[in-house]
Amino acid sequence: MWQIVLNGPGYLDTPYELPEGETMLGRGDDNQIVLAGQLVSRRHARFFVRGDELVVEDAGSRNGTTVNGVVIDRPMPLGEGDVIQFGENRVVVRKPGAREGERTVLVRREPSISLEQIRQARALDALDKRPEVAALVLLYQVSERLASAASLAGFLEELAELVLDMARARTVVVQLRDDAPVVRHRGGLVEGELPISRSVVDECMRSGAALCVEDVASDARFSTSESVLHYGLSQVICAPLLRAGEVEGYIYVTRQADDAALQPLVDAIAALAHLAGAGIEQQRLRERAAGEEQLRLRLARFLGANLAADLVRDFAEGPHMEEREATLIFADISGFTQLTERLPAARVVALLDEFYKRMARVVFAFGGTVDKFIGDAVMAIFGAPRSRGDDAARALRAALAMRADFAAMMESWPEDERCRLKIGINTGRVLAGTVGGDERLEYTAVGDAVNVASRLVGEACPGQIVVGEATLAAAGPGFVTCDLGLRQLRGRTCAVRVLELVGEERAA
């Protein structure tokens, strides 16, 4: 079976098995292998497999196809290790099946250097150049960075730099599963090229043990130019990053064999991977805690501090919405537009600032959620994200308190700057939850019940609270209302019965 290894835009050391017959490559979606890049034609080239023979042919592409740097103008037979260029995409031909050389060794899972030795590394003579001493000092440096790294990405970059220096390596790659690799390489790389042997990495990840190829030149798998290891190097070390016994990623090192002290170096890198695995877990926990704190602060704007703290874990995994029965309040400052035409901007801002603070405080006090502030209006939800069983009644009491609090606020303002509040309330099924990205996370509700509530506030006179009959049915007895009859709300075909909320009945 022939195989190609593809590097290019969107591909990093990606293997493809070539089936018997034709395999088409190009930018078009109808190709078996779709390539990206400005220099790639819609149908660029094709491979032909006939038994043990592999041939590549250019399909009349605009920028041509090269094999080992030479532009081809006819079908070209290929062999293991040949390099083909399709625009920005580099393909290496291989024929898997060769066994690893006898000099490939698996290192025991537990490193021979203990964590206690790492802790004592600071007392070592800094002038001691023995490999095992240098390794211990490196490990101590890494342990110090565990507590100080600003981010997981920063920690992995520092780890790669330290290994590059300690091992006098040509290449160091540190990668976690499903994350972009951190690459340090002495020399030039083709754009998008990941300078690793996938077979070495796969074996390391499968076994969970450090893998050492002592002599690349004598190993059949790496003796051809197929592998990106074929840079005149002679040693490869790959160690797994472990978390709770599970392989999280790997540290991959290539180097020249300029000394005989390979075993201490392998032990040191295995111990380093063991230590780094613990550090990665700590860093993730710190970042998760920091993310949850930011989420709590964002949610507190809508839900109040206590409820936000309870819900952080529910929303930590990202935006999501759910259907709920909820009561919606829209509170609008009547006459605000005319007020802004004659007041200085500073006075308008001061009015809105106090309005927002007072209304949010009342909503939170009755167990509601502030959905949003819209200019001179506030939208609140009762029943989401938590239902308390009496959400409609709470919403009615909150509306009465909002009106009273706004009236009290106006008493401290000059008479010519005073205005009144009007409120609309409705109950029904809504979709409620978080929307938006990390930087603009919002909690909101959508649905017909929301639209009706926004229309009801438009039916209210200054100082009036207008309620849909569904809300009063859900709230139960105990509220004083006045029937306002049927109203034709904008955007609705059927008239809606609305009532005015006057107050709450006093217990005898």
PDB file of N, CA and C in Angstrom, residues 329 362 366 393-406 421 423 425 465 478-480 501-505:
ATOM      1  N   ILE A 329     -40.517  41.623  31.852  1.00  0.00           N
ATOM      2  CA  ILE A 329     -40.844  43.013  32.191  1.00  0.00           C
ATOM      3  C   ILE A 329     -40.059  43.939  31.269  1.00  0.00           C
ATOM      4  N   VAL A 362     -33.617  46.485  42.146  1.00  0.00           N
ATOM      5  CA  VAL A 362     -34.964  45.997  42.441  1.00  0.00           C
ATOM      6  C   VAL A 362     -35.181  44.615  41.827  1.00  0.00           C
ATOM      7  N   PHE A 366     -35.931  40.823  43.875  1.00  0.00           N
ATOM      8  CA  PHE A 366     -37.098  39.948  43.722  1.00  0.00           C
ATOM      9  C   PHE A 366     -36.753  38.648  42.981  1.00  0.00           C
ATOM     10  N   ALA A 393     -45.767  36.180  40.130  1.00  0.00           N
ATOM     11  CA  ALA A 393     -46.074  37.033  41.278  1.00  0.00           C
ATOM     12  C   ALA A 393     -44.874  37.898  41.641  1.00  0.00           C
ATOM     13  N   ARG A 394     -43.683  37.322  41.595  1.00  0.00           N
ATOM     14  CA  ARG A 394     -42.475  38.099  41.878  1.00  0.00           C
ATOM     15  C   ARG A 394     -42.309  39.241  40.874  1.00  0.00           C
ATOM     16  N   ALA A 395     -42.600  38.941  39.602  1.00  0.00           N
ATOM     17  CA  ALA A 395     -42.466  39.977  38.574  1.00  0.00           C
ATOM     18  C   ALA A 395     -43.438  41.126  38.824  1.00  0.00           C
ATOM     19  N   LEU A 396     -44.682  40.818  39.219  1.00  0.00           N
ATOM     20  CA  LEU A 396     -45.652  41.876  39.498  1.00  0.00           C
ATOM     21  C   LEU A 396     -45.217  42.728  40.688  1.00  0.00           C
ATOM     22  N   ARG A 397     -44.715  42.071  41.731  1.00  0.00           N
ATOM     23  CA  ARG A 397     -44.239  42.845  42.888  1.00  0.00           C
ATOM     24  C   ARG A 397     -43.016  43.685  42.509  1.00  0.00           C
ATOM     25  N   ALA A 398     -42.150  43.115  41.677  1.00  0.00           N
ATOM     26  CA  ALA A 398     -40.976  43.869  41.244  1.00  0.00           C
ATOM     27  C   ALA A 398     -41.384  45.100  40.433  1.00  0.00           C
ATOM     28  N   ALA A 399     -42.387  44.955  39.564  1.00  0.00           N
ATOM     29  CA  ALA A 399     -42.842  46.091  38.752  1.00  0.00           C
ATOM     30  C   ALA A 399     -43.385  47.208  39.639  1.00  0.00           C
ATOM     31  N   LEU A 400     -44.159  46.856  40.664  1.00  0.00           N
ATOM     32  CA  LEU A 400     -44.666  47.870  41.598  1.00  0.00           C
ATOM     33  C   LEU A 400     -43.514  48.564  42.312  1.00  0.00           C
ATOM     34  N   ALA A 401     -42.502  47.783  42.713  1.00  0.00           N
ATOM     35  CA  ALA A 401     -41.347  48.360  43.397  1.00  0.00           C
ATOM     36  C   ALA A 401     -40.518  49.228  42.461  1.00  0.00           C
ATOM     37  N   MET A 402     -40.402  48.843  41.200  1.00  0.00           N
ATOM     38  CA  MET A 402     -39.657  49.635  40.218  1.00  0.00           C
ATOM     39  C   MET A 402     -40.319  50.994  40.025  1.00  0.00           C
ATOM     40  N   ARG A 403     -41.640  50.980  39.905  1.00  0.00           N
ATOM     41  CA  ARG A 403     -42.367  52.250  39.732  1.00  0.00           C
ATOM     42  C   ARG A 403     -42.183  53.143  40.949  1.00  0.00           C
ATOM     43  N   ALA A 404     -42.309  52.563  42.153  1.00  0.00           N
ATOM     44  CA  ALA A 404     -42.162  53.350  43.388  1.00  0.00           C
ATOM     45  C   ALA A 404     -40.742  53.879  43.534  1.00  0.00           C
ATOM     46  N   ASP A 405     -39.745  53.041  43.200  1.00  0.00           N
ATOM     47  CA  ASP A 405     -38.346  53.463  43.353  1.00  0.00           C
ATOM     48  C   ASP A 405     -38.004  54.565  42.364  1.00  0.00           C
ATOM     49  N   PHE A 406     -38.556  54.472  41.137  1.00  0.00           N
ATOM     50  CA  PHE A 406     -38.289  55.517  40.157  1.00  0.00           C
ATOM     51  C   PHE A 406     -38.946  56.835  40.575  1.00  0.00           C
ATOM     52  N   LEU A 421     -42.260  56.530  34.743  1.00  0.00           N
ATOM     53  CA  LEU A 421     -41.936  55.205  34.231  1.00  0.00           C
ATOM     54  C   LEU A 421     -43.215  54.512  33.746  1.00  0.00           C
ATOM     55  N   ILE A 423     -44.553  50.539  32.290  1.00  0.00           N
ATOM     56  CA  ILE A 423     -44.092  49.156  32.359  1.00  0.00           C
ATOM     57  C   ILE A 423     -45.076  48.240  31.642  1.00  0.00           C
ATOM     58  N   ILE A 425     -45.797  43.932  31.043  1.00  0.00           N
ATOM     59  CA  ILE A 425     -45.446  42.612  31.582  1.00  0.00           C
ATOM     60  C   ILE A 425     -46.232  41.533  30.842  1.00  0.00           C
ATOM     61  N   ILE A 465     -48.719  50.460  34.742  1.00  0.00           N
ATOM     62  CA  ILE A 465     -48.180  49.111  34.553  1.00  0.00           C
ATOM     63  C   ILE A 465     -49.253  48.302  33.832  1.00  0.00           C
ATOM     64  N   GLY A 478     -54.483  38.136  44.782  1.00  0.00           N
ATOM     65  CA  GLY A 478     -53.712  39.011  45.669  1.00  0.00           C
ATOM     66  C   GLY A 478     -53.288  40.308  45.033  1.00  0.00           C
ATOM     67  N   PHE A 479     -53.643  40.530  43.755  1.00  0.00           N
ATOM     68  CA  PHE A 479     -53.248  41.763  43.074  1.00  0.00           C
ATOM     69  C   PHE A 479     -54.489  42.527  42.619  1.00  0.00           C
ATOM     70  N   VAL A 480     -54.403  43.831  42.715  1.00  0.00           N
ATOM     71  CA  VAL A 480     -55.498  44.717  42.315  1.00  0.00           C
ATOM     72  C   VAL A 480     -55.267  45.139  40.878  1.00  0.00           C
ATOM     73  N   LEU A 501     -52.084  46.952  36.303  1.00  0.00           N
ATOM     74  CA  LEU A 501     -51.740  46.545  37.660  1.00  0.00           C
ATOM     75  C   LEU A 501     -51.770  47.779  38.542  1.00  0.00           C
ATOM     76  N   VAL A 502     -52.702  47.801  39.489  1.00  0.00           N
ATOM     77  CA  VAL A 502     -52.850  48.953  40.387  1.00  0.00           C
ATOM     78  C   VAL A 502     -52.010  48.792  41.628  1.00  0.00           C
ATOM     79  N   GLY A 503     -52.020  47.593  42.215  1.00  0.00           N
ATOM     80  CA  GLY A 503     -51.280  47.372  43.442  1.00  0.00           C
ATOM     81  C   GLY A 503     -51.461  45.961  43.931  1.00  0.00           C
ATOM     82  N   GLU A 504     -51.025  45.701  45.145  1.00  0.00           N
ATOM     83  CA  GLU A 504     -51.172  44.395  45.772  1.00  0.00           C
ATOM     84  C   GLU A 504     -52.117  44.496  46.963  1.00  0.00           C
ATOM     85  N   GLU A 505     -52.983  43.500  47.077  1.00  0.00           N
ATOM     86  CA  GLU A 505     -53.942  43.525  48.193  1.00  0.00           C
ATOM     87  C   GLU A 505     -53.207  43.373  49.512  1.00  0.00           C
TER      88      GLU A 505
END
